[in-house]
Short mmCIF file of C-alpha atoms in Angstrom, two decimals:
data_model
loop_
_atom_site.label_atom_id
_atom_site.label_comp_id
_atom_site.label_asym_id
_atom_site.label_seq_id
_atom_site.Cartn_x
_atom_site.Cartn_y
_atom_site.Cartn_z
CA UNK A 1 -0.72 22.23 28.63
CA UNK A 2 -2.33 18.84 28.51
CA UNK A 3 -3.52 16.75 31.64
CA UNK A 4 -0.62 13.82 29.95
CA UNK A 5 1.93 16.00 30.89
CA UNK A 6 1.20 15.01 34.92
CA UNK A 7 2.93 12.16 33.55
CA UNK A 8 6.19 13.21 32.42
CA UNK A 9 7.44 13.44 36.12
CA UNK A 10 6.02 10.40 36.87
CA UNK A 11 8.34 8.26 33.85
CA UNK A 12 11.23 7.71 35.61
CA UNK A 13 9.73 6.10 38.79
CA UNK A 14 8.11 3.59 36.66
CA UNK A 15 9.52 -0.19 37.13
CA UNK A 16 8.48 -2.86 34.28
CA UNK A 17 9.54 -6.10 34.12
CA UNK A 18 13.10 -6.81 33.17
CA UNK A 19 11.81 -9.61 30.44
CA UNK A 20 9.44 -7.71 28.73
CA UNK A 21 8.28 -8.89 24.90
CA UNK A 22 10.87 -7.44 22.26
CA UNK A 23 10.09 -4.33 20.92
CA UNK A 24 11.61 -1.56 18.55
CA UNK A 25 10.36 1.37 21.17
CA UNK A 26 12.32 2.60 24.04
CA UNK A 27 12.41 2.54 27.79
CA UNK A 28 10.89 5.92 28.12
CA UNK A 29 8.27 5.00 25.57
CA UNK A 30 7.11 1.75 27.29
CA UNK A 31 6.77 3.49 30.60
CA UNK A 32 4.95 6.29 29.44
CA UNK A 33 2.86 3.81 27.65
CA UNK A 34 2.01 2.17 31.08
CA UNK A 35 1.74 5.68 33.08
CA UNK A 36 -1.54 5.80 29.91
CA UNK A 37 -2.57 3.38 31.03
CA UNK A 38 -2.49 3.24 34.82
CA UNK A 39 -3.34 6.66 35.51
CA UNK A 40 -4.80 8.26 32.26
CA UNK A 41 -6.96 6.19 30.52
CA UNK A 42 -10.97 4.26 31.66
CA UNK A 43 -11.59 2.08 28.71
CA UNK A 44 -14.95 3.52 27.95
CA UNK A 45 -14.12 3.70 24.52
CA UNK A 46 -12.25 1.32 22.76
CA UNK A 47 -8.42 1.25 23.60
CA UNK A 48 -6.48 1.00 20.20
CA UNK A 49 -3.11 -0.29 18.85
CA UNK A 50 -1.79 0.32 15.57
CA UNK A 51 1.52 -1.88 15.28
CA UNK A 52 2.04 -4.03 18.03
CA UNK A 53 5.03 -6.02 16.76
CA UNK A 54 6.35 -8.22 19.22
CA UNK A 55 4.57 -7.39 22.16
CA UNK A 56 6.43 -5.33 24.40
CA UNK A 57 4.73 -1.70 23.65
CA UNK A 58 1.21 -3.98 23.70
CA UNK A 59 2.84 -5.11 27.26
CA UNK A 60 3.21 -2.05 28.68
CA UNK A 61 0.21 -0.74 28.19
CA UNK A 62 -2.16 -3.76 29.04
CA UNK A 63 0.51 -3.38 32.32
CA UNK A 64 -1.22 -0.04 33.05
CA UNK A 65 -4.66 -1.01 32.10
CA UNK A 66 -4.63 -3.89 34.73
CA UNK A 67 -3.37 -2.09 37.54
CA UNK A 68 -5.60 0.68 36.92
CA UNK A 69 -8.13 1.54 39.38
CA UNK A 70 -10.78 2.28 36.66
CA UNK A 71 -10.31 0.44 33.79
CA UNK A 72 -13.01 -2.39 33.90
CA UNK A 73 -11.12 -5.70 32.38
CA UNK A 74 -15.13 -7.10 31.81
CA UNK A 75 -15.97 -4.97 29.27
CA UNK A 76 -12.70 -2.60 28.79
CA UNK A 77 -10.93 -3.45 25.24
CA UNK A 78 -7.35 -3.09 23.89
CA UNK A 79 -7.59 -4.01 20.06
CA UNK A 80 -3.95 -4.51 18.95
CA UNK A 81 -3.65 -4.35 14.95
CA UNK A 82 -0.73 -6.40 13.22
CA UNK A 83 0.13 -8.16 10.53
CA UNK A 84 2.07 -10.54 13.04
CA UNK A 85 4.02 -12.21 10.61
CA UNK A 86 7.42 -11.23 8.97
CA UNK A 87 7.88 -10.86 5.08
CA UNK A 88 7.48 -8.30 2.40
CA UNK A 89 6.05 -4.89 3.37
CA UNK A 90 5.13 -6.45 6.87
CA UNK A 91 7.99 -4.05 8.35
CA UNK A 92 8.52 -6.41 10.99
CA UNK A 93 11.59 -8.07 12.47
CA UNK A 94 12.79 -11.79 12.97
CA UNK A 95 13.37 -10.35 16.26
CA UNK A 96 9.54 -10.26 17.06
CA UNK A 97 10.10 -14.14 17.55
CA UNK A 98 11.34 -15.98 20.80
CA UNK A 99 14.27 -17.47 19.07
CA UNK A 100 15.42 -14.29 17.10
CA UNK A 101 14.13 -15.89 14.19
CA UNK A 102 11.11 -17.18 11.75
CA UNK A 103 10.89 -20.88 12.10
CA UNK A 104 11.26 -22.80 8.95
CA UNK A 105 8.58 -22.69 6.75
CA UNK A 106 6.53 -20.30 8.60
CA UNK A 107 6.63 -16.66 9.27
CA UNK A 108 3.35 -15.97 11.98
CA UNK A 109 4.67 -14.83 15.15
CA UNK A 110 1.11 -14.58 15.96
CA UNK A 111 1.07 -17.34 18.71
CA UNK A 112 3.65 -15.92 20.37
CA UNK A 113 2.37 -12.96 20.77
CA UNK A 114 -0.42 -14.40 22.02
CA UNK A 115 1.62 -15.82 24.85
CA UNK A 116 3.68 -13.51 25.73
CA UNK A 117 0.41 -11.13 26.52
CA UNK A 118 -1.04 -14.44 27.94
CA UNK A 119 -1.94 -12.34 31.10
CA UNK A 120 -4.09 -9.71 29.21
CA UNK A 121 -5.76 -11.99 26.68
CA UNK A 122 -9.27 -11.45 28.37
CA UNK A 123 -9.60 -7.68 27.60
CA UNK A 124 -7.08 -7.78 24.28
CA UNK A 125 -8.87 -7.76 21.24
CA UNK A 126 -6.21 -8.89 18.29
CA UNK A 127 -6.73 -7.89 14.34
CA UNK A 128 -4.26 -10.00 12.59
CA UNK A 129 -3.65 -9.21 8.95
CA UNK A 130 -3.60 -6.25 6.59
CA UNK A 131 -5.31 -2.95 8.34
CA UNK A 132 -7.58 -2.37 5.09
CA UNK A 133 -8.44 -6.09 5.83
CA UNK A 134 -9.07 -6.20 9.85
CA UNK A 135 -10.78 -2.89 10.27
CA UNK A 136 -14.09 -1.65 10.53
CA UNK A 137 -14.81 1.24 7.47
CA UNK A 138 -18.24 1.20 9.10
CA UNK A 139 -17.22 1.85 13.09
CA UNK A 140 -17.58 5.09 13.95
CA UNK A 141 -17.87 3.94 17.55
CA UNK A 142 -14.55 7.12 19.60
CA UNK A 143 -11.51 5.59 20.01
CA UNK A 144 -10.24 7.03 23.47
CA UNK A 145 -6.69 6.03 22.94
CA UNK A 146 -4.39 5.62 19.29
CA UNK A 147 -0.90 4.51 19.28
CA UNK A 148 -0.12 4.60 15.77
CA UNK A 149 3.12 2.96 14.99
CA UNK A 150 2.11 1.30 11.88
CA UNK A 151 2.02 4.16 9.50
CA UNK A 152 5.15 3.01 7.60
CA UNK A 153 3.92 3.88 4.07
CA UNK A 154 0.88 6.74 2.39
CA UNK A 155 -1.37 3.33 1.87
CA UNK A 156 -1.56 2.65 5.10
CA UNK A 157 -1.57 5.82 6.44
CA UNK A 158 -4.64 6.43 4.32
CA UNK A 159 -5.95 3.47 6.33
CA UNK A 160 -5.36 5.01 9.52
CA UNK A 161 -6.34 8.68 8.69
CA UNK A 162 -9.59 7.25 6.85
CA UNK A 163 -10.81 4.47 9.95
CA UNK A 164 -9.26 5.68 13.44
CA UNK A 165 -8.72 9.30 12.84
CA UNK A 166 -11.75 9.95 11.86
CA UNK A 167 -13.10 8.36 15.60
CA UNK A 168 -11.16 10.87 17.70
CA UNK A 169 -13.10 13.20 19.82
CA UNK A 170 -12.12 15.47 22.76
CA UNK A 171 -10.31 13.65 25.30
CA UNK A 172 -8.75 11.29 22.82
CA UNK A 173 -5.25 10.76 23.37
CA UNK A 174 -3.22 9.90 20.26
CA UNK A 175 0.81 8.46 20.22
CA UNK A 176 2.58 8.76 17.15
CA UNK A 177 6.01 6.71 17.48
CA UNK A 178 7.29 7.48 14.19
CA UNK A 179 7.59 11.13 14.91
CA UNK A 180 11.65 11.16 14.42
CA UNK A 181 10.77 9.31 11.05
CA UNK A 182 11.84 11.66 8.37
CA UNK A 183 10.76 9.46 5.81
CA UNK A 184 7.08 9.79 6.67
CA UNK A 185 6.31 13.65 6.45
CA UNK A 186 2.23 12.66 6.60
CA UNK A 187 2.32 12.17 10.33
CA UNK A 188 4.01 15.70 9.90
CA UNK A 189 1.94 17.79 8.18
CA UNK A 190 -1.52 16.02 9.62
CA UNK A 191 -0.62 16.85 12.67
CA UNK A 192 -0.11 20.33 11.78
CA UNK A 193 -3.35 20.17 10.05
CA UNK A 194 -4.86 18.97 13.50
CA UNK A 195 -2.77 21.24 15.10
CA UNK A 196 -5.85 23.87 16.68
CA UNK A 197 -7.52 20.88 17.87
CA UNK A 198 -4.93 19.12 19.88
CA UNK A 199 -2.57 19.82 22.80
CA UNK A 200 0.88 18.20 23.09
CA UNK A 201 1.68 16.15 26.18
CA UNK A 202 5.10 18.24 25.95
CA UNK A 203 8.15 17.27 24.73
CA UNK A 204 8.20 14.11 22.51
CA UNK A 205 8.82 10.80 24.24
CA UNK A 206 12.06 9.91 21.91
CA UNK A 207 10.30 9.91 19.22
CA UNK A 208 7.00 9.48 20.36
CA UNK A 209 4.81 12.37 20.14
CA UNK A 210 1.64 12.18 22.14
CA UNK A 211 -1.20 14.83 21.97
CA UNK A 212 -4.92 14.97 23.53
CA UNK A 213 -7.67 16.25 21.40
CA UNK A 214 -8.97 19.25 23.13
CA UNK A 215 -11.50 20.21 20.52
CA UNK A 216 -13.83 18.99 17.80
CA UNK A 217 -12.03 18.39 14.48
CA UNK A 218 -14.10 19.77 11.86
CA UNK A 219 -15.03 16.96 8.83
CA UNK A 220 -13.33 18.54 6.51
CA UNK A 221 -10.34 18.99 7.81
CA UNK A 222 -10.13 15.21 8.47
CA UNK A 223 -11.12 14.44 5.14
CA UNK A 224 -8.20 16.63 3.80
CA UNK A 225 -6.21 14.73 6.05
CA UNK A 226 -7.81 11.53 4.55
CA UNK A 227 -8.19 12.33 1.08
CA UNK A 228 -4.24 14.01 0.49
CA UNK A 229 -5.49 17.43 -0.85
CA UNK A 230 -2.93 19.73 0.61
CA UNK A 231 -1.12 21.08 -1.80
CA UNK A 232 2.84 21.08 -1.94
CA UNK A 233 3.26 24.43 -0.41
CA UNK A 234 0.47 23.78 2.37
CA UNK A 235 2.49 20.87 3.47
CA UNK A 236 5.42 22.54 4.04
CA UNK A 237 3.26 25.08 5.69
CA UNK A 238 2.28 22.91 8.08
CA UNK A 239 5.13 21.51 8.96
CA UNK A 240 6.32 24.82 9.52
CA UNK A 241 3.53 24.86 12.47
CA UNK A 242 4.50 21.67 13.78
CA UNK A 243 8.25 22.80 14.09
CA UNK A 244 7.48 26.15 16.07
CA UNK A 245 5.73 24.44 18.81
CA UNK A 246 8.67 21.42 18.95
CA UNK A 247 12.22 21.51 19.41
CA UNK A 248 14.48 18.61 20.98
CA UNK A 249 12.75 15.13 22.31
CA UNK A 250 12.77 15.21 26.27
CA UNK A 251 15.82 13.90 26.75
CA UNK A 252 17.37 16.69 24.49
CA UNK A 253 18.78 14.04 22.17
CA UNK A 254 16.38 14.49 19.01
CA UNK A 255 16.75 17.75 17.34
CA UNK A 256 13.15 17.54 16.14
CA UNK A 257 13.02 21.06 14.21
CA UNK A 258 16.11 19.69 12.05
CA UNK A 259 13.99 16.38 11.49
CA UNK A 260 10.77 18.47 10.47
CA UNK A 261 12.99 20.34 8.14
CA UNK A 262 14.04 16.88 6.19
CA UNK A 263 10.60 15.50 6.51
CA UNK A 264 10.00 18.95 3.91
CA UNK A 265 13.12 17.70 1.81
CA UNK A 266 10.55 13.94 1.68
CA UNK A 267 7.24 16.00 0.98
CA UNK A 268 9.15 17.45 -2.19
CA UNK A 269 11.13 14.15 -2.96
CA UNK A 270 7.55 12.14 -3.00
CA UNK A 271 6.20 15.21 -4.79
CA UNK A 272 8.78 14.19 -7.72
CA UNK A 273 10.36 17.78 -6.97
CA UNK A 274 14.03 16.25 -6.40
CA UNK A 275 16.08 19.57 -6.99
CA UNK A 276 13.84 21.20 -4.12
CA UNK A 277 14.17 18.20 -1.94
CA UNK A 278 18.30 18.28 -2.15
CA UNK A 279 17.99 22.01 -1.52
CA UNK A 280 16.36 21.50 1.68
CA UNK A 281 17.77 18.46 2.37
CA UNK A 282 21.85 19.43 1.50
CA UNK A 283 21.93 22.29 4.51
CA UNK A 284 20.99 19.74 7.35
CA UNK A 285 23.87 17.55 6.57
CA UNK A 286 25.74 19.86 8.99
CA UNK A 287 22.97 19.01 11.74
CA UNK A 288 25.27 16.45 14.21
CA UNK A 289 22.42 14.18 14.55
CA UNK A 290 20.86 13.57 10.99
CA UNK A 291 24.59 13.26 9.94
CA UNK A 292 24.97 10.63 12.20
CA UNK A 293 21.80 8.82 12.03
CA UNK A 294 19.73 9.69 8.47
CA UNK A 295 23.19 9.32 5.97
CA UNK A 296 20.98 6.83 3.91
CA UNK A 297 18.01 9.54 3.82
CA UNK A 298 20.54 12.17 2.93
CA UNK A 299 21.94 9.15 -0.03
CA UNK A 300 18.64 8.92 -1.04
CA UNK A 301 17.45 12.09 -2.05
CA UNK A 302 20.99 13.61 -3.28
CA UNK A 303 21.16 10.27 -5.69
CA UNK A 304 17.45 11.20 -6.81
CA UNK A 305 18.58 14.96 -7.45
CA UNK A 306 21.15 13.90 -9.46
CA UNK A 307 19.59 11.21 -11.62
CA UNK A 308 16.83 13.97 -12.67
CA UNK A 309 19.57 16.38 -13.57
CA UNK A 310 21.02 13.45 -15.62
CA UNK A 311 17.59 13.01 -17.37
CA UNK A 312 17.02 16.61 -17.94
CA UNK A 313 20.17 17.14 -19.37
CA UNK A 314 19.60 14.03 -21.64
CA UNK A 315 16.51 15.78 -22.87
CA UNK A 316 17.65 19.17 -23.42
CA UNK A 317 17.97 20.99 -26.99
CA UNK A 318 21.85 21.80 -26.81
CA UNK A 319 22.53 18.07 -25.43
CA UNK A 320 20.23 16.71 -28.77
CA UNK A 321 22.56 18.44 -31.03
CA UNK A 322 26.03 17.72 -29.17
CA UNK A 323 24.37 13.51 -29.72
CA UNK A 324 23.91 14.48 -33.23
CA UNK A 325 27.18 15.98 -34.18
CA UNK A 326 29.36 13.56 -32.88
CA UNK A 327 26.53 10.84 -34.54
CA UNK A 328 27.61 12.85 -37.71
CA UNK A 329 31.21 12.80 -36.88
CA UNK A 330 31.21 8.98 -36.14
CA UNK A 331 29.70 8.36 -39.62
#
């Protein structure tokens, strides 16, 4: 087991401030967050945040990293990584502003972010902008911590994978929030391509899952991970992995074996392999909790099934020749 788990019995003693900065994570999230950073993490390597919306996850941790007895604020850095604005394929909410909404005529909630972590500002390094844009492809320099809760789309995952994966090194401690996220079977199947490398904490945090990096990772397995060579199958192979070493979130509220399974029903769906993706997909729509939270994923991928049986039907030989007869017939 990892040295993070320590923390799990710590979470629920953990007091933050009732007015913390809006953000999409939970309670248990933002205090394990500052348990990181408090108890876990020194700051000799750089400190790294990969979606820090409106603050409060950024918060949390800069909480821990200031009360920590080791973390030097003179030469310690937290880089938080944003596009800080709201708009198209930003992924952000009006919500990430004070008044619950983007001012007219401008959509930056940059300087409010700024004040809101007002407190941290000397050891908070902030990257506003596109990631392909505000990131280093040259720094190689370890990255000792990687909350990664940006990864909304394969572009930018391929960002991540290719510039802050490729920096971790044992005793890097990774978060992914998205874990519960269906829709994004890469942080799936990487981490069951990382899988002899890493330890989990323990159970997922929600739907955080956090790991430690207990061994090398070979370069090419990164660059797998980087480049998208796995094949079809070996994705749903390692998702397989994954899902024999997880089952609910530690709460017990997040089935996440059932959510592995329909992040295999999205590896086929992006794959262009809609029959297969309904097939796996169709049985989990008696899981409680995908019914009641994914119906839109579960829309999604029966609505692609059935448009490509449309097509295919539209292009076989017996459906030509039904067109043409009743072509003939109309004439």
């Amino acid at each position: 087991m990892s040295h993070l788990a320590r923390l799990y019995p710590l979470i629920d003693d953990v007091r933050l401030p009732d007015d913390l900065p809006y953000t999409q994570c939970s309670t248990w999230e933002l205090k394990f967050l500052y348990l990181l950073g408090r108890h876990h993490l020194t700051g000799r390597d750089p400190v790294v945040e990969l979606g820090s919306g409106g603050g409060g996850s950024t918060y949390a941790l800069a909480m821990g990293l200031h009360e920590s007895p080791v973390f030097d604020e003179r030469t310690g850095r937290l880089h938080a990584y944003d596009f800080f604005r709201v708009g198209r394929g930003t992924f952000a909410s009006e919500k990430f502003f004070t008044s619950g909404r983007a001012p007219e005529g401008d959509n930056s909630f940059l300087e409010e972010f700024k004040g809101r972590l007002e407190p941290f500002l000397p050891f908070l390094e902030i990257h506003a902008g596109d990631l392909w844009q505000t990131s280093d492809p040259d720094d190689r320099t370890p990255v000792e911590f990687l909350h990664i809760d940006i990864a909304k789309t394969a572009r930018v995952f391929r960002c991540v994978s290719e510039r802050f994966l490729t920096r971790l090194v044992p005793g890097s401690v990774v978060l992914h929030q998205d874990f519960a996220g269906p829709r994004l079977p890469w942080l799936h199947w990487s981490t069951g391509a990382l899988l002899p490398y890493i330890e989990f904490a323990g159970a997922p945090i929600r739907s955080t899952l956090a790991f430690e990096v207990v061994r090398p990772v070979p370069e090419d397995v990164l660059r797998a991970v980087t480049e998208d060579t796995y094949s079809y199958e070996e994705k749903l192979r390692l998702i397989s992995a994954v899902q024999e070493r997880l089952d609910r979130d530690h709460t017990g509220g997040i089935p996440f074996k059932s959510v592995l399974e329909l992040a295999k029903a999205y590896v086929a769906h992006y794959d262009g392999r809609h029959r297969q993706a309904w097939a796996i997909a169709k049985p989990l729509l008696d899981d409680e909790y995908l019914a009641r939270t994914r119906a839109d994923h579960f829309e999604q991928l029966r609505k692609a099934h059935e448009d490509e049986r449309a097509k295919t039907a539209r292009r076989s030989p017996l459906a030509r020749i039904k067109r043409l007869v009743r072509g003939a017939v109309r004439r």
